[in-house]
Amino acid sequence: MNKMVQFGGVLISMLRLLSPPPAVAEEGIPIGVAGPFTGAYAAFGEQLWRGAEQAANDINAAGGINGKKIELFKGDDACEPKQALAVANQLVDRHGVRAVIGHFCSSSTIPASEVYAEAGILHITPASTNPMVTERGITTLFRTCGRDDQQGSTGANFIVNTLKANAIAVIHDKDTYGQGLADAMRTQLQRLGKKEVLYEGLTRGEKDFNALVTKFKSVNAEAVYFGGLHNEAGPLVRQMKEQGLKAPLVSGDGIVSEEFVIAAGGPAYAEGVYMTFGRDPRKIKEGQEVVDRLRKSGFEPEGYTLYSYATMQIVAAAIAATRGTDGAALAKWLHTHDVPTVMGSKGWDEKGDLKTSDYVMYRWNNKGSYEEVP
Amino acid sequence: MRRLLLHPLVTAILVLILTAPIAGLVLDGYTFNLHWQPPLGLALTALILHLVINLVRAWRSAQGGAWSVTHGPIPVPSHPALLRTFRILLLLSCLVLPFLLNKYWLTVAILALIYVLLALGLNIVVGLAGMLDLGFVAFYAVGAYGYALGHEYLGLGFWSALPLGAFLAAGFGVVLGFPVLRMHGDYLAIVTLGFGEIIRLVLNNWTEFTGGPNGVRVAFPSLPGLEFSRKAKEGNIAFHEWLGIDYSANHRIMFMYLILFLVVLLIMFLVTRLKKMPLGRSWEALREDEIACRSLGINHVTVKLSAFAMGAMIGGIGGVFFAASQGFVNPTSFTFFESALILAIVVLGGLGSIPGVIIAAIVLTVLPELLRDFSDYRILVFGLAMVGMMIWRPRGLVRARRPVFQGRQG
Amino acid sequence: MEPSILAQQAVNGLILGATYGLIAIGYTMVYGIIGMINFAHGEIYMVSAYLTAIFLAVLHFFGITSIPVVLIVVLVATLCITALHGWFVERIAYRPLRDSNRLAPLITAIGLSLILQNYVRLSQGARSQGVPTLLTGSFVIPAGSGVIQITHVQALIIVVAIASMAVLTFIMHRTSLGRACRATEQDRVMASLLGINTDYIISVVFVIGAAMAAIAGVLVSLNYGSFDFHIGFITGIKAFTAAVLGGIGSLPGAMLGGLILGLSESFFSGFVNTDYKDVFAFALLVLVLIFRPSGLLGQPLVTKV
């Protein structure tokens, strides 16, 4: 028995000795950028990385944050929750990051955010729009994009009021993001006194949706709403056109990428597809210089690139103002201050959502790019 | 001499033709960019590799030795005292491990132990009973969701979920076992694969009950009256306050590791014992010759079912631990790739060999994490390692040893 | 039930099923000859989709635009290079393990499919890629109060699938190569004693399987217009299911299995629920195997004592 107590004492002293927080590099401020850099959604990961990298370079060139340089660490989650957790632990424990920008897919952001919250690290996602992300009471979590319920209602209002559609088919890709969007659409349709004629999920990674398209015909859908990403939206719209369906496809920000045009088989198929997205960040005047710089480096800052750039600016501003990297202090500062960014001034409510969101409707044209619906 | 030099050259040319379009002409929208270096590089690598292999072969045959010597099993030290010391040392070092690792490596260690558990389970089905199961992930998912949903709807804690998950998975094993008993080898494989996919799809589609793609959050395990959180719920004490030390998220993970380690030891003991018992022997006998077994009066239905249920049960326990360690389960963790990975562990470990399976499980879970720094090439290297190891040791790392009866006189 | 909708769903199912069937042939032939599941076969199909887009881009670069010429050149080139991939798979993953336990090649094949996937991803990028639309327009057949639409590419799929099945059946049953294949399939040792180079025959089978997957790859890319390095997996599993459904080892079985799978997916999705169409497909497979343990057209396994 005596030996047991002794052994316990040794264990406890070992516990104390061996679990200090990871050492922080003195020279720079390590910041993690997490997203799908491999896998089917790597295009979005690249947008996040390019934006954050450009912002870090610009800030470092201007002298860093309080004289310290930003060091970026890449964490690849491939949009899989299990990998997201591993990446989050790796960023926190091995690289000792002081703030994290990212995770693209909401299904990755949600589990990873728990790791960051537990480590007391500021976590800002530039792209995860699922309401659940900020609904779980994590105080150190923010986002610089809108929410799917806002996006869904913009979409629903457009379908009902502008397109004057009565029979609406709602389709999703059975993932957190897509299904969240579809559910938001359903709720708003109900509020507008409409009920969808079809609510079904297709399988990510498949290409043949002909059976579904024929089903649209059989229920006489006048508009089709799709919650999901471009990899599936492309073939879907192509098959709708091939079967001679007149109903327009409306979708969310998951198809904001030139890849959508390729996935659809050319501008001819993509033309006439509507989508909701924040006011085009490339057209905001504060960002013109950055847009030019990115374009010069051969990267078109579409989709979430500027969101990611702005997020890095926000992190830097908070660290500069609080003169520290404690997550709680940074969060407190962000809750009470507005930050000027390439996308204009941003402020947050108590949940960590943006105070103002500005979803507008875009339409893909016959040249393979999108323009705002007047 | 012709073989020595000409064959590598032919290989290089073939590799060049093979890789020229994919690696050399990179698509950019509907046009392409020419990259001539990658195919040439690959062809050159193939040339050198083939040349080296040929040289080694030539050298070996010049030495007079048969070149298949390396295909034998790794010699296991047979000195009993030495073996025992080694085992005790290994055990101790595994117990001390959580105090030496940081949180990241600790989570990797936990994942490795979970795979050891899963591989031990699948080893019974594939290695001992000889039934190819490509849907083992189904039982893993049943265990994980058993805990997650039990916690969500019934408020079950970790300790009650552990037996529940195990029995639930075993029950699924029996239910699946009945129809598939009539099938042979590869038909069994595809049916189990189908079953695994059905479970995953149902978990993903049945949003009202399982949360669909959003998954279910899972509580971390605790001891009765003791919690591993920053602030304990009413009536409980937080672990760090109890010991009077600072709060660290590591404690919870260390705790996880230690329980998991004990469970793995227990299961290992169980499986080693089972192998020597009549049941285990009939599993192996049935694998070798079903007709002979049936004519000797072994009830093949119960024997096969028991193997399925045992394997499933261990898989279910692995699932409960997976859910507990992740704090979150969602269907993407239970894809066919996971089944394939567990199968790879079992085959690589040497079908039926317990130490081999453990080594393989650790290698195949730690390797991808070690490779995380080469993020882009991670899976590629992993695949190469899988192919390389299999060709190097087609019978697995450690050859399974049959229990041998020794005569009284020795 | 609206007849035009019913017919349209049947057309959808047939086209999907034809592509499954073409890919399933690769699984079934390999299984027939060496009794092993070639898990890298789905990736071979994925590679062929990339090759299609690459050769289309190359032809476009050289200014060749005549559609029949483009189609034939792309088909032949893709077929050759994909077949070479099939040969390499056999060489690396199967031949070194010819006489080891039955599961070892399964694992090398899984490893190889990871390699192929990531080789393509690293070379071509993770973005989804596409092929420009070559054939537009469709046949519109009035039915009932609605119409059935079959695009020209879809019609091409049916025609090519039938033609390649016919050619393959001819090769297997009327040529000496086919005879050697069947002999090796029945008894490899005896075949080699009778002077058949069985290693060569096994390679040929892998090459033929890959060629069929290449045909499917070209047609599917033209039909759906886009693909990424992930497509091999889902399609591979479906095609494998089709092969088992029809009775693995049987050529007409592979086609039949593909068509049944395609039709059942299409009808279930169209008239019941898209969410559960894969559940239905797998459940169908399990049911068929319970009542016919060697698939629809498979040879029942005779165990000799």
PDB file of N, CA and C in Angstrom, chain B residues 339-371:
ATOM      1  N   SER B 339     -12.197   0.076 -43.527  1.00  0.00           N
ATOM      2  CA  SER B 339     -12.183  -1.393 -43.550  1.00  0.00           C
ATOM      3  C   SER B 339     -10.925  -1.900 -44.227  1.00  0.00           C
ATOM      4  N   ALA B 340     -10.594  -1.257 -45.346  1.00  0.00           N
ATOM      5  CA  ALA B 340      -9.421  -1.696 -46.100  1.00  0.00           C
ATOM      6  C   ALA B 340      -8.162  -1.522 -45.263  1.00  0.00           C
ATOM      7  N   LEU B 341      -8.108  -0.436 -44.528  1.00  0.00           N
ATOM      8  CA  LEU B 341      -6.931  -0.168 -43.698  1.00  0.00           C
ATOM      9  C   LEU B 341      -6.791  -1.242 -42.620  1.00  0.00           C
ATOM     10  N   ILE B 342      -7.909  -1.586 -41.970  1.00  0.00           N
ATOM     11  CA  ILE B 342      -7.847  -2.592 -40.908  1.00  0.00           C
ATOM     12  C   ILE B 342      -7.438  -3.941 -41.507  1.00  0.00           C
ATOM     13  N   LEU B 343      -7.990  -4.227 -42.686  1.00  0.00           N
ATOM     14  CA  LEU B 343      -7.624  -5.480 -43.339  1.00  0.00           C
ATOM     15  C   LEU B 343      -6.138  -5.481 -43.674  1.00  0.00           C
ATOM     16  N   ALA B 344      -5.652  -4.331 -44.150  1.00  0.00           N
ATOM     17  CA  ALA B 344      -4.232  -4.232 -44.485  1.00  0.00           C
ATOM     18  C   ALA B 344      -3.386  -4.516 -43.250  1.00  0.00           C
ATOM     19  N   ILE B 345      -3.825  -4.019 -42.099  1.00  0.00           N
ATOM     20  CA  ILE B 345      -3.079  -4.251 -40.862  1.00  0.00           C
ATOM     21  C   ILE B 345      -3.011  -5.744 -40.573  1.00  0.00           C
ATOM     22  N   VAL B 346      -4.174  -6.402 -40.706  1.00  0.00           N
ATOM     23  CA  VAL B 346      -4.223  -7.823 -40.382  1.00  0.00           C
ATOM     24  C   VAL B 346      -3.339  -8.629 -41.331  1.00  0.00           C
ATOM     25  N   VAL B 347      -3.446  -8.325 -42.617  1.00  0.00           N
ATOM     26  CA  VAL B 347      -2.676  -9.101 -43.589  1.00  0.00           C
ATOM     27  C   VAL B 347      -1.188  -8.815 -43.438  1.00  0.00           C
ATOM     28  N   LEU B 348      -0.882  -7.553 -43.263  1.00  0.00           N
ATOM     29  CA  LEU B 348       0.523  -7.163 -43.136  1.00  0.00           C
ATOM     30  C   LEU B 348       1.127  -7.746 -41.873  1.00  0.00           C
ATOM     31  N   GLY B 349       0.314  -7.829 -40.826  1.00  0.00           N
ATOM     32  CA  GLY B 349       0.820  -8.364 -39.572  1.00  0.00           C
ATOM     33  C   GLY B 349       1.079  -9.859 -39.646  1.00  0.00           C
ATOM     34  N   GLY B 350       0.544 -10.492 -40.652  1.00  0.00           N
ATOM     35  CA  GLY B 350       0.688 -11.941 -40.731  1.00  0.00           C
ATOM     36  C   GLY B 350      -0.597 -12.521 -40.208  1.00  0.00           C
ATOM     37  N   LEU B 351      -1.421 -13.059 -41.118  1.00  0.00           N
ATOM     38  CA  LEU B 351      -2.748 -13.513 -40.729  1.00  0.00           C
ATOM     39  C   LEU B 351      -2.692 -14.420 -39.514  1.00  0.00           C
ATOM     40  N   GLY B 352      -3.417 -14.049 -38.482  1.00  0.00           N
ATOM     41  CA  GLY B 352      -3.513 -14.914 -37.318  1.00  0.00           C
ATOM     42  C   GLY B 352      -2.468 -14.657 -36.248  1.00  0.00           C
ATOM     43  N   SER B 353      -1.449 -13.867 -36.576  1.00  0.00           N
ATOM     44  CA  SER B 353      -0.412 -13.634 -35.575  1.00  0.00           C
ATOM     45  C   SER B 353      -0.724 -12.395 -34.757  1.00  0.00           C
ATOM     46  N   ILE B 354      -0.755 -12.528 -33.442  1.00  0.00           N
ATOM     47  CA  ILE B 354      -1.140 -11.379 -32.616  1.00  0.00           C
ATOM     48  C   ILE B 354      -0.034 -10.321 -32.525  1.00  0.00           C
ATOM     49  N   PRO B 355       1.208 -10.713 -32.219  1.00  0.00           N
ATOM     50  CA  PRO B 355       2.250  -9.667 -32.175  1.00  0.00           C
ATOM     51  C   PRO B 355       2.395  -8.964 -33.524  1.00  0.00           C
ATOM     52  N   GLY B 356       2.295  -9.720 -34.608  1.00  0.00           N
ATOM     53  CA  GLY B 356       2.441  -9.130 -35.933  1.00  0.00           C
ATOM     54  C   GLY B 356       1.372  -8.090 -36.179  1.00  0.00           C
ATOM     55  N   VAL B 357       0.142  -8.423 -35.811  1.00  0.00           N
ATOM     56  CA  VAL B 357      -0.969  -7.501 -36.021  1.00  0.00           C
ATOM     57  C   VAL B 357      -0.747  -6.215 -35.230  1.00  0.00           C
ATOM     58  N   ILE B 358      -0.208  -6.369 -34.007  1.00  0.00           N
ATOM     59  CA  ILE B 358       0.006  -5.173 -33.191  1.00  0.00           C
ATOM     60  C   ILE B 358       1.068  -4.282 -33.816  1.00  0.00           C
ATOM     61  N   ILE B 359       2.155  -4.904 -34.264  1.00  0.00           N
ATOM     62  CA  ILE B 359       3.212  -4.101 -34.894  1.00  0.00           C
ATOM     63  C   ILE B 359       2.661  -3.389 -36.123  1.00  0.00           C
ATOM     64  N   ALA B 360       1.928  -4.144 -36.942  1.00  0.00           N
ATOM     65  CA  ALA B 360       1.405  -3.544 -38.176  1.00  0.00           C
ATOM     66  C   ALA B 360       0.447  -2.404 -37.868  1.00  0.00           C
ATOM     67  N   ALA B 361      -0.387  -2.574 -36.833  1.00  0.00           N
ATOM     68  CA  ALA B 361      -1.344  -1.518 -36.491  1.00  0.00           C
ATOM     69  C   ALA B 361      -0.594  -0.254 -36.105  1.00  0.00           C
ATOM     70  N   ILE B 362       0.451  -0.415 -35.328  1.00  0.00           N
ATOM     71  CA  ILE B 362       1.190   0.767 -34.895  1.00  0.00           C
ATOM     72  C   ILE B 362       1.879   1.419 -36.087  1.00  0.00           C
ATOM     73  N   VAL B 363       2.491   0.585 -36.941  1.00  0.00           N
ATOM     74  CA  VAL B 363       3.182   1.142 -38.104  1.00  0.00           C
ATOM     75  C   VAL B 363       2.212   1.910 -38.990  1.00  0.00           C
ATOM     76  N   LEU B 364       1.054   1.289 -39.273  1.00  0.00           N
ATOM     77  CA  LEU B 364       0.149   1.908 -40.246  1.00  0.00           C
ATOM     78  C   LEU B 364      -0.618   3.105 -39.674  1.00  0.00           C
ATOM     79  N   THR B 365      -0.629   3.305 -38.367  1.00  0.00           N
ATOM     80  CA  THR B 365      -1.270   4.528 -37.872  1.00  0.00           C
ATOM     81  C   THR B 365      -0.256   5.626 -37.595  1.00  0.00           C
ATOM     82  N   VAL B 366       0.937   5.219 -37.162  1.00  0.00           N
ATOM     83  CA  VAL B 366       1.923   6.252 -36.853  1.00  0.00           C
ATOM     84  C   VAL B 366       2.567   6.777 -38.129  1.00  0.00           C
ATOM     85  N   LEU B 367       2.734   5.875 -39.105  1.00  0.00           N
ATOM     86  CA  LEU B 367       3.378   6.287 -40.355  1.00  0.00           C
ATOM     87  C   LEU B 367       2.698   7.494 -41.018  1.00  0.00           C
ATOM     88  N   PRO B 368       1.388   7.469 -41.221  1.00  0.00           N
ATOM     89  CA  PRO B 368       0.772   8.649 -41.855  1.00  0.00           C
ATOM     90  C   PRO B 368       0.947   9.926 -41.031  1.00  0.00           C
ATOM     91  N   GLU B 369       0.992   9.773 -39.707  1.00  0.00           N
ATOM     92  CA  GLU B 369       1.168  10.974 -38.884  1.00  0.00           C
ATOM     93  C   GLU B 369       2.589  11.508 -39.017  1.00  0.00           C
ATOM     94  N   LEU B 370       3.558  10.582 -39.063  1.00  0.00           N
ATOM     95  CA  LEU B 370       4.945  11.010 -39.263  1.00  0.00           C
ATOM     96  C   LEU B 370       5.078  11.714 -40.598  1.00  0.00           C
ATOM     97  N   LEU B 371       4.269  11.262 -41.552  1.00  0.00           N
ATOM     98  CA  LEU B 371       4.372  11.820 -42.899  1.00  0.00           C
ATOM     99  C   LEU B 371       3.589  13.111 -43.042  1.00  0.00           C
TER     100      LEU B 371
END
